[in-house]
Amino acid sequence: MRRPVSDFPGGLHLPGHKKRSTQTPIRKTPLSKQLILPLQQHIGEAAMPIVAVGDTVLKGQRIARADGHVSVCLHAPSSGTITAIEERPIPHPSGLSAPCIILETDGEETWIERHPIRDFLQHSAHELRQLIRDAGIVGLGGAGFPSFIKLNPGIHHHVDTLLINGAECEPYITCDAMLMRERAEGVLDGIEIMRHALSARDVLIAIEDNKPEAITAMQLALGSRQSLADADIVVVPTRYPTGGEKQLIQVVTGKEVPSHGLPIDIGVVCHNPATAYAIGRAVIHGEPLISRIVTVTGTDVTHAGNFETLFGTPIKALLEYCQTRRQPDEPFIQGGPMMGYSLAGDELPVTKTANCILVGVDEAAQTSEPLPCIRCGDCASVCPASLLPQQLYWHARAKEFDQTRDYKLFDCIECGCCDYVCPSKIPLVSYFRFAKTEIMNQERERNKADHARERYESRLARQERERLEKEQRQAQRKAALAASKKAAAAKADRQEAPVPPAKKPDIAKEGQ
């Protein structure tokens, strides 16, 4: 019997386009001669290189350490030689460059010595979190947040529910569905480890009802695993964006994450199936995160499918392997058609957040010039966060950022529903991203200014304190000197004072 589910406001029923990439099993892409490894592949501080040009490395060897609290390590996806550490273009909408480690592979695929942990229950949550951090694991659903942080709820929170987000609601993307279909046992390995680290009471695995093969595979695997006998698979209706973290929590648990709040505030921690699989490989098999499954699909892809790809593999090599009709300068999308972003160059590498490469879409692209807003309100009717996109648009366009905050700009999950239905083809999400970026820049500048002012005021206070201390010391020395002079003068006076003559005895009185 299906578990009852709740609902969330707004949303869209979109064509899935899932079949194109689910007709063949997951395949491994050929080893590339050169791997380009950006040091920044996750949210937080970039990793710090610990290798030099000319070093030989083994597959799985750590080549960059975590630098800062919100950071994870980076590992060599294959054996070979480090040939450069330099700026290279990275997958980003702005086309910016960032430091990368360049690895020339030797074709040997020689692993480091691995240290698998079979009985992870003998290890504390802290030890497992550290291992997961050292293994370089981040959320593989696309956000790239370091996983060890989400596995640390803190002493003030209790985790009621570990929720596995297998909804994968965006059109075209099928990497999570294929992973659950073919490697369900591995996903459950990671779920067990995460449950132990979180001390979670319940485990729920949510999958959209348009993925019957994944649901069956997970049910079969779960049925034979006694240690997860109380876990439950929740089949949720197919509707975009059910896979949004807040929306899925509302559908599965009926609880609503508060505005500006986090799922842990209501006792829920949410992870992606691919993240769970990576954690299982790291702990039970001793393998750091060096690859991921990438969906390559779209109308211009001849052999669409899902491919286990080493990080650093040039996207060009991946597209050539799949055979596309893409022209050299034709842009493509990393991610899905709703939340992904366009990239111009295919020399960019596959990174930890690359869940899908989309070349050509069936829907007519929104390339026409935007028209004036007609205040139809369609954007508000589909917003899953119950926002007023039209008002946000006007304030963001006028750079009235305080007003955008009042209209809960940061509750926007940038799902693109408002863009999709806007009859005027206004790129609303682009305005929201612009406003968020500007607000964050302003806050960063304000923090820098506050910090500089605090340093200046602290310097003035220190100088004043030193001046007063100096004056006090001078006064003390002056007083001591005056006292010394006074004592010396008194002594001199006593030495120079005339001795009074001795008094002669009164003979007359003595004779009486």
Coordinates of C-alpha atoms in Angstrom, one line a residue:
M1 CA 0.0 0.0 0.0
R2 CA 1.3 3.4 -1.0
R3 CA 2.2 5.8 1.8
P4 CA -0.1 8.9 1.7
V5 CA 1.6 12.0 0.5
S6 CA 0.8 15.7 0.7
D7 CA 1.1 18.5 -1.8
F8 CA 2.9 21.8 -2.5
P9 CA 1.6 24.9 -4.2
G10 CA 2.2 25.7 -7.9
G11 CA 4.4 23.5 -10.0
L12 CA 4.1 22.2 -13.6
H13 CA 3.5 18.9 -15.4
L14 CA 6.3 18.9 -18.0
P15 CA 7.1 16.4 -20.7
G16 CA 9.8 14.1 -19.1
H17 CA 11.9 13.1 -22.1
K18 CA 13.4 10.4 -20.0
K19 CA 13.2 7.4 -22.4
R20 CA 15.9 8.8 -24.7
S21 CA 18.6 8.2 -22.1
T22 CA 17.3 5.1 -20.4
Q23 CA 17.4 2.6 -23.2
T24 CA 20.9 1.3 -22.5
P25 CA 22.8 0.4 -19.3
I26 CA 25.2 2.8 -17.6
R27 CA 28.5 2.8 -19.6
K28 CA 32.0 3.9 -18.7
T29 CA 33.5 6.6 -20.9
P30 CA 37.1 5.9 -22.2
L31 CA 40.0 7.3 -20.2
S32 CA 41.0 10.7 -21.5
K33 CA 44.7 11.4 -22.1
Q34 CA 44.4 14.7 -20.1
L35 CA 42.2 15.4 -17.0
I36 CA 41.5 19.0 -16.0
L37 CA 40.6 19.1 -12.3
P38 CA 39.3 22.5 -10.9
L39 CA 40.2 23.0 -7.3
Q40 CA 36.7 24.5 -6.8
Q41 CA 34.1 21.8 -7.4
H42 CA 31.8 22.4 -4.5
I43 CA 30.2 25.2 -2.5
G44 CA 32.7 26.6 0.0
E45 CA 36.4 27.2 -0.1
A46 CA 38.5 25.7 -2.9
A47 CA 40.8 22.8 -2.1
M48 CA 44.5 23.5 -1.7
P49 CA 47.0 21.7 -3.9
I50 CA 49.5 19.3 -2.2
V51 CA 51.2 18.1 -5.4
A52 CA 53.7 19.9 -7.7
V53 CA 54.3 19.9 -11.4
G54 CA 56.2 16.7 -12.3
D55 CA 54.8 14.6 -9.5
T56 CA 53.5 11.1 -10.4
V57 CA 50.3 10.2 -8.7
L58 CA 48.1 7.0 -8.4
K59 CA 44.4 6.7 -9.0
G60 CA 42.6 7.8 -5.9
Q61 CA 45.6 9.7 -4.4
R62 CA 44.8 12.9 -2.7
I63 CA 46.1 15.8 -4.7
A64 CA 44.5 18.8 -2.9
R65 CA 43.4 19.1 0.8
A66 CA 40.3 20.7 2.2
D67 CA 41.0 24.4 3.0
G68 CA 38.6 25.8 5.5
H69 CA 35.6 24.4 7.3
V70 CA 33.3 24.3 4.2
S71 CA 35.6 22.4 1.9
V72 CA 36.6 18.9 0.9
C73 CA 39.6 17.1 -0.6
L74 CA 40.3 16.4 -4.3
H75 CA 41.8 13.2 -5.6
A76 CA 43.5 12.0 -8.8
P77 CA 40.8 10.2 -11.0
S78 CA 43.6 8.1 -12.6
S79 CA 47.3 7.4 -12.4
G80 CA 49.7 9.7 -14.2
T81 CA 51.8 12.8 -14.0
I82 CA 50.9 16.3 -12.9
T83 CA 51.8 18.5 -15.8
A84 CA 50.5 21.9 -14.7
I85 CA 48.7 23.8 -12.0
E86 CA 47.2 26.8 -13.7
E87 CA 44.1 28.8 -14.5
R88 CA 41.7 27.1 -16.9
P89 CA 38.1 27.9 -18.0
I90 CA 35.6 26.0 -15.7
P91 CA 31.9 25.2 -16.2
H92 CA 30.2 28.4 -15.1
P93 CA 27.6 30.6 -16.7
S94 CA 30.0 33.5 -16.7
G95 CA 32.8 31.6 -18.5
L96 CA 35.3 32.4 -15.8
S97 CA 38.6 30.6 -15.2
A98 CA 39.9 29.2 -12.0
P99 CA 43.0 27.2 -10.7
C100 CA 43.1 23.7 -12.0
I101 CA 45.4 20.7 -11.6
I102 CA 46.2 19.1 -15.0
L103 CA 46.9 15.4 -15.0
E104 CA 48.3 13.5 -17.9
T105 CA 47.1 9.9 -17.5
D106 CA 49.5 6.9 -18.1
G107 CA 46.7 4.5 -19.0
E108 CA 47.7 2.1 -16.2
E109 CA 44.8 3.0 -13.8
T110 CA 47.0 2.0 -10.9
W111 CA 45.1 2.5 -7.6
I112 CA 46.5 3.6 -4.3
E113 CA 46.2 1.2 -1.4
R114 CA 42.6 1.3 -0.3
H115 CA 41.4 0.8 3.3
P116 CA 37.8 -0.4 3.2
I117 CA 35.7 -0.5 6.4
R118 CA 33.3 -3.4 6.5
D119 CA 31.9 -2.8 10.0
F120 CA 31.2 0.9 10.0
L121 CA 29.0 0.6 13.0
Q122 CA 32.2 0.3 15.1
H123 CA 33.1 3.8 14.0
S124 CA 31.7 7.0 15.6
A125 CA 29.7 9.6 13.6
H126 CA 32.7 12.0 13.9
E127 CA 35.0 9.4 12.4
L128 CA 32.7 8.7 9.5
R129 CA 32.1 12.4 8.8
Q130 CA 35.9 12.9 8.7
L131 CA 36.3 10.0 6.3
I132 CA 33.6 11.3 4.0
R133 CA 35.2 14.7 4.0
D134 CA 38.6 13.2 3.2
A135 CA 37.0 11.2 0.4
G136 CA 35.9 14.5 -1.2
I137 CA 32.2 13.8 -1.2
V138 CA 29.7 16.6 -2.0
G139 CA 26.0 16.5 -2.8
L140 CA 25.8 15.0 -6.3
G141 CA 22.3 16.3 -7.0
G142 CA 23.8 19.4 -8.6
A143 CA 24.3 21.8 -5.6
G144 CA 27.7 20.4 -4.5
F145 CA 27.4 21.2 -0.8
P146 CA 29.9 19.2 1.3
S147 CA 28.1 16.1 2.6
F148 CA 29.9 15.8 5.9
I149 CA 28.3 19.1 7.1
K150 CA 24.8 17.8 6.3
L151 CA 25.7 14.7 8.3
N152 CA 26.4 16.8 11.4
P153 CA 23.1 18.1 12.8
G154 CA 24.7 19.6 15.9
I155 CA 23.9 19.1 19.5
H156 CA 20.8 21.3 19.4
H157 CA 19.0 19.2 16.6
H158 CA 17.6 15.8 16.5
V159 CA 17.1 14.0 13.2
D160 CA 13.7 12.3 12.9
T161 CA 13.9 11.5 9.2
L162 CA 16.6 10.8 6.7
L163 CA 15.0 11.5 3.3
I164 CA 16.6 10.2 0.1
N165 CA 15.6 12.5 -2.8
G166 CA 15.2 10.2 -5.8
A167 CA 12.5 12.3 -7.4
E168 CA 14.8 13.6 -10.2
C169 CA 11.9 15.8 -11.4
E170 CA 13.6 17.8 -14.1
P171 CA 13.1 16.7 -17.7
Y172 CA 15.8 14.8 -19.6
I173 CA 17.9 13.9 -16.5
T174 CA 18.0 10.2 -15.6
C175 CA 21.3 9.6 -13.9
D176 CA 19.8 9.0 -10.4
A177 CA 17.0 6.8 -11.8
M178 CA 19.6 4.6 -13.7
L179 CA 21.8 4.4 -10.6
M180 CA 18.9 3.2 -8.5
R181 CA 17.9 0.7 -11.2
E182 CA 21.4 -0.8 -11.6
R183 CA 23.1 -0.2 -8.2
A184 CA 20.4 -0.2 -5.6
E185 CA 22.5 -2.2 -3.2
G186 CA 25.2 0.4 -3.3
V187 CA 22.7 3.2 -2.7
L188 CA 21.5 1.3 0.4
D189 CA 25.0 0.9 1.7
G190 CA 25.4 4.6 1.8
I191 CA 21.9 5.1 3.3
E192 CA 22.9 2.8 6.2
I193 CA 26.1 4.7 6.9
M194 CA 24.2 8.1 6.8
R195 CA 21.5 6.8 9.1
H196 CA 24.2 5.6 11.6
A197 CA 26.0 9.0 11.4
L198 CA 22.8 11.0 11.9
S199 CA 21.1 8.6 14.4
A200 CA 18.1 9.1 12.3
R201 CA 14.9 7.4 13.5
D202 CA 13.2 7.0 10.1
V203 CA 14.5 6.5 6.5
L204 CA 12.3 7.4 3.6
I205 CA 13.3 7.0 -0.1
A206 CA 11.2 9.2 -2.3
I207 CA 10.9 8.3 -6.1
E208 CA 8.6 9.9 -8.7
D209 CA 6.0 7.5 -10.1
N210 CA 7.3 7.9 -13.7
K211 CA 10.3 5.7 -12.7
P212 CA 8.7 2.3 -12.1
E213 CA 12.0 0.4 -12.8
A214 CA 13.9 2.3 -10.2
I215 CA 11.0 1.8 -7.7
T216 CA 11.0 -1.9 -8.3
A217 CA 14.8 -2.2 -8.0
M218 CA 14.9 -0.3 -4.8
Q219 CA 12.0 -2.3 -3.3
L220 CA 13.7 -5.6 -4.2
A221 CA 17.0 -4.5 -2.6
L222 CA 15.3 -3.1 0.4
G223 CA 13.3 -6.3 0.9
S224 CA 16.5 -8.4 1.3
R225 CA 18.3 -6.0 3.7
Q226 CA 17.2 -6.7 7.3
S227 CA 19.1 -3.8 8.7
L228 CA 16.8 -1.4 6.8
A229 CA 13.6 -3.4 7.3
D230 CA 11.9 -0.3 8.7
A231 CA 12.8 2.0 5.8
D232 CA 10.1 2.9 3.4
I233 CA 9.9 3.8 -0.3
V234 CA 7.5 6.7 -0.9
V235 CA 6.1 6.9 -4.5
V236 CA 5.4 10.6 -5.2
P237 CA 3.4 12.1 -8.0
T238 CA 5.4 13.3 -11.0
R239 CA 5.3 17.1 -11.0
Y240 CA 8.0 19.7 -11.4
P241 CA 9.7 20.7 -9.0
T242 CA 8.9 17.9 -6.6
G243 CA 12.6 17.2 -6.4
G244 CA 13.2 20.6 -4.7
E245 CA 14.3 19.9 -1.2
K246 CA 11.6 21.9 0.5
Q247 CA 8.9 20.8 -1.8
L248 CA 9.8 17.1 -1.4
I249 CA 9.9 17.3 2.3
Q250 CA 6.4 18.9 2.2
V251 CA 5.1 16.2 -0.1
V252 CA 6.5 13.2 1.9
T253 CA 6.2 14.4 5.5
G254 CA 3.5 17.1 5.3
K255 CA 5.9 19.4 7.2
E256 CA 6.9 22.8 5.8
V257 CA 10.4 24.2 6.1
P258 CA 10.1 27.7 7.5
S259 CA 11.1 30.7 5.5
H260 CA 14.9 31.3 5.9
G261 CA 15.0 28.0 7.7
L262 CA 16.6 24.6 7.0
P263 CA 15.2 21.1 6.9
I264 CA 17.1 20.2 10.1
D265 CA 14.9 22.8 11.8
I266 CA 12.0 20.4 11.4
G267 CA 14.1 17.3 12.0
V268 CA 14.7 16.3 8.4
V269 CA 18.0 15.7 6.5
C270 CA 17.8 15.2 2.8
H271 CA 20.4 13.5 0.5
N272 CA 20.6 12.5 -3.1
P273 CA 20.9 8.7 -4.1
A274 CA 24.2 9.4 -5.9
T275 CA 25.6 10.9 -2.8
A276 CA 24.5 7.9 -0.8
Y277 CA 26.2 5.6 -3.3
A278 CA 29.4 7.7 -3.2
I279 CA 29.4 7.4 0.6
G280 CA 29.0 3.7 0.4
R281 CA 31.9 3.4 -2.0
A282 CA 34.1 5.6 0.2
V283 CA 33.5 3.8 3.5
I284 CA 32.9 0.2 2.5
H285 CA 35.3 0.0 -0.5
G286 CA 37.8 2.7 0.5
E287 CA 37.3 4.6 -2.8
P288 CA 37.3 8.5 -2.8
L289 CA 35.0 10.4 -5.1
I290 CA 36.7 10.4 -8.5
S291 CA 33.8 9.9 -10.9
R292 CA 30.1 10.3 -11.3
I293 CA 27.2 9.2 -13.7
V294 CA 26.4 11.9 -16.2
T295 CA 23.3 11.9 -18.4
V296 CA 24.1 12.9 -22.0
T297 CA 21.0 13.5 -24.0
G298 CA 19.0 15.9 -26.2
T299 CA 17.7 15.9 -29.7
D300 CA 21.2 16.4 -31.2
V301 CA 22.8 13.4 -29.4
T302 CA 23.0 10.2 -31.4
H303 CA 23.8 7.7 -28.6
A304 CA 22.1 9.2 -25.5
G305 CA 22.5 7.5 -22.2
N306 CA 24.2 7.6 -18.8
F307 CA 27.9 7.4 -18.5
E308 CA 30.2 6.8 -15.6
T309 CA 32.8 9.6 -16.2
L310 CA 36.0 10.4 -14.4
F311 CA 36.2 14.0 -13.1
G312 CA 38.3 16.2 -15.3
T313 CA 37.3 14.5 -18.6
P314 CA 36.8 17.2 -21.2
I315 CA 33.1 17.5 -22.1
K316 CA 34.3 17.4 -25.8
A317 CA 35.5 13.9 -25.3
L318 CA 32.3 12.8 -23.7
L319 CA 30.2 14.3 -26.5
E320 CA 32.4 12.7 -29.2
Y321 CA 31.9 9.3 -27.4
C322 CA 28.1 9.8 -27.6
Q323 CA 28.2 11.3 -31.1
T324 CA 26.3 14.5 -31.5
R325 CA 25.3 16.7 -34.3
R326 CA 26.4 19.8 -32.4
Q327 CA 28.3 22.4 -34.3
P328 CA 31.6 23.5 -32.8
D329 CA 30.4 26.9 -31.6
E330 CA 26.9 25.8 -30.7
P331 CA 26.1 26.2 -26.9
F332 CA 24.9 23.3 -24.8
I333 CA 23.3 23.1 -21.4
Q334 CA 24.9 21.7 -18.2
G335 CA 22.0 20.5 -16.0
G336 CA 18.4 20.3 -17.1
P337 CA 16.4 22.7 -19.4
M338 CA 14.7 24.3 -16.3
M339 CA 17.6 24.9 -13.9
G340 CA 20.7 24.3 -16.0
Y341 CA 22.9 26.9 -17.6
S342 CA 24.3 27.3 -21.1
L343 CA 28.0 26.7 -21.8
A344 CA 29.7 27.8 -25.0
G345 CA 32.9 25.7 -24.9
D346 CA 33.3 22.0 -24.9
E347 CA 36.9 22.0 -23.6
L348 CA 35.5 22.4 -20.1
P349 CA 35.9 19.5 -17.8
V350 CA 33.3 17.2 -16.1
T351 CA 33.1 18.2 -12.4
K352 CA 31.3 16.8 -9.4
T353 CA 28.2 18.9 -10.0
A354 CA 27.7 17.9 -13.7
N355 CA 24.7 15.6 -13.6
C356 CA 23.6 16.2 -17.2
I357 CA 24.9 17.5 -20.5
L358 CA 22.0 18.5 -22.8
V359 CA 22.5 19.1 -26.5
G360 CA 19.3 20.3 -28.1
V361 CA 15.9 20.4 -26.5
D362 CA 12.5 19.6 -28.0
E363 CA 10.7 22.7 -26.7
A364 CA 11.1 25.9 -28.6
A365 CA 13.9 27.8 -26.9
Q366 CA 13.0 31.1 -25.3
T367 CA 15.2 33.1 -27.5
S368 CA 12.7 35.7 -28.6
E369 CA 13.0 39.2 -27.2
P370 CA 11.0 39.7 -24.0
L371 CA 7.9 41.8 -24.1
P372 CA 6.5 44.0 -21.4
C373 CA 4.9 42.4 -18.4
I374 CA 1.1 42.2 -18.8
R375 CA 0.5 41.4 -15.1
C376 CA -1.4 38.2 -15.9
G377 CA -0.3 36.5 -12.7
D378 CA 0.6 33.2 -14.3
C379 CA 4.0 33.3 -12.6
A380 CA 2.5 33.4 -9.2
S381 CA 0.1 30.6 -9.9
V382 CA 3.0 28.1 -10.6
C383 CA 5.5 29.3 -8.0
P384 CA 6.1 26.3 -5.7
A385 CA 7.4 28.7 -2.9
S386 CA 4.2 30.8 -2.9
L387 CA 6.1 33.9 -4.0
L388 CA 5.0 36.8 -6.2
P389 CA 7.5 36.7 -9.0
Q390 CA 5.9 39.7 -10.8
Q391 CA 6.6 41.9 -7.8
L392 CA 10.1 40.5 -7.3
Y393 CA 10.8 41.2 -11.0
W394 CA 9.7 44.9 -10.7
H395 CA 11.8 45.5 -7.6
A396 CA 14.8 43.5 -9.0
R397 CA 14.7 45.5 -12.2
A398 CA 14.6 48.8 -10.3
K399 CA 17.4 47.6 -8.1
E400 CA 15.2 48.0 -5.1
F401 CA 16.9 45.2 -3.2
D402 CA 15.4 45.9 0.2
Q403 CA 11.9 45.4 -1.3
T404 CA 13.0 42.1 -2.9
R405 CA 14.0 40.9 0.6
D406 CA 10.5 41.9 1.8
Y407 CA 9.0 39.7 -0.9
K408 CA 11.2 36.7 0.3
L409 CA 13.6 36.7 -2.6
F410 CA 15.8 34.1 -0.9
D411 CA 13.0 31.6 -0.7
C412 CA 13.1 31.4 -4.5
I413 CA 14.6 28.0 -5.5
E414 CA 15.2 29.2 -9.1
C415 CA 13.2 26.3 -10.5
G416 CA 12.2 28.3 -13.6
C417 CA 8.5 27.6 -13.5
C418 CA 7.7 31.3 -13.7
D419 CA 10.0 31.7 -16.8
Y420 CA 8.3 28.7 -18.4
V421 CA 4.8 30.1 -18.2
C422 CA 5.5 33.8 -18.7
P423 CA 3.7 34.8 -22.0
S424 CA 6.0 37.8 -22.3
K425 CA 9.1 35.6 -22.2
I426 CA 10.6 37.7 -19.5
P427 CA 13.7 35.9 -18.0
L428 CA 12.4 36.3 -14.4
V429 CA 14.9 33.9 -12.8
S430 CA 17.8 35.8 -14.3
Y431 CA 16.5 39.0 -12.6
F432 CA 16.2 37.0 -9.3
R433 CA 19.8 35.7 -9.6
F434 CA 21.0 39.2 -10.4
A435 CA 19.3 40.5 -7.3
K436 CA 20.6 37.8 -5.1
T437 CA 24.1 38.3 -6.3
E438 CA 23.9 42.1 -5.8
I439 CA 22.6 41.6 -2.3
M440 CA 25.3 39.1 -1.4
N441 CA 27.9 41.5 -2.9
Q442 CA 26.5 44.4 -0.9
E443 CA 26.6 42.3 2.3
R444 CA 30.1 41.2 1.5
E445 CA 31.2 44.8 1.0
R446 CA 29.3 45.9 4.2
N447 CA 31.0 43.1 6.1
K448 CA 34.4 44.2 4.8
A449 CA 33.6 47.8 5.7
D450 CA 32.4 46.8 9.1
H451 CA 35.5 44.8 9.6
A452 CA 37.7 47.7 8.5
R453 CA 35.9 50.1 10.8
E454 CA 36.2 47.7 13.7
R455 CA 39.9 47.4 13.0
Y456 CA 40.3 51.2 12.8
E457 CA 38.3 51.8 16.0
S458 CA 40.3 49.1 17.7
R459 CA 43.5 50.7 16.6
L460 CA 42.4 54.1 17.9
A461 CA 41.4 52.5 21.2
R462 CA 44.7 50.8 21.4
Q463 CA 46.6 54.0 20.7
E464 CA 44.5 55.8 23.3
R465 CA 45.1 53.1 25.9
E466 CA 48.9 53.2 25.2
R467 CA 48.9 57.0 25.5
L468 CA 47.1 56.8 28.9
E469 CA 49.5 54.1 30.0
K470 CA 52.5 56.1 28.9
E471 CA 51.2 59.2 30.7
Q472 CA 50.5 57.1 33.8
R473 CA 54.0 55.7 33.7
Q474 CA 55.5 59.2 33.3
A475 CA 53.4 60.5 36.2
Q476 CA 54.6 57.6 38.3
R477 CA 58.2 58.2 37.4
K478 CA 57.8 61.9 38.0
A479 CA 56.2 61.3 41.4
A480 CA 58.9 58.7 42.3
L481 CA 61.6 61.2 41.3
A482 CA 60.0 64.0 43.3
A483 CA 59.7 61.7 46.3
S484 CA 63.3 60.7 45.9
K485 CA 64.4 64.3 45.7
K486 CA 62.3 65.1 48.7
A487 CA 63.8 62.3 50.7
A488 CA 67.3 63.3 49.7
A489 CA 66.7 66.9 50.7
A490 CA 65.4 65.8 54.0
K491 CA 68.4 63.6 54.6
A492 CA 70.7 66.4 53.6
D493 CA 68.9 68.8 56.0
R494 CA 69.3 66.4 58.8
Q495 CA 73.1 66.0 58.1
E496 CA 73.7 69.8 57.9
A497 CA 71.6 70.8 61.0
P498 CA 73.9 72.3 63.9
V499 CA 74.3 70.1 66.9
P500 CA 73.0 71.9 70.0
P501 CA 75.6 72.3 72.8
A502 CA 75.5 69.9 75.7
K503 CA 73.7 71.3 78.7
K504 CA 76.0 71.9 81.7
P505 CA 74.9 70.3 84.9
D506 CA 73.4 72.7 87.5
I507 CA 75.9 72.2 90.3
A508 CA 74.0 74.4 92.7
K509 CA 71.0 72.1 92.4
E510 CA 73.1 69.0 92.7
G511 CA 74.7 70.3 95.9
Q512 CA 71.4 70.8 97.7

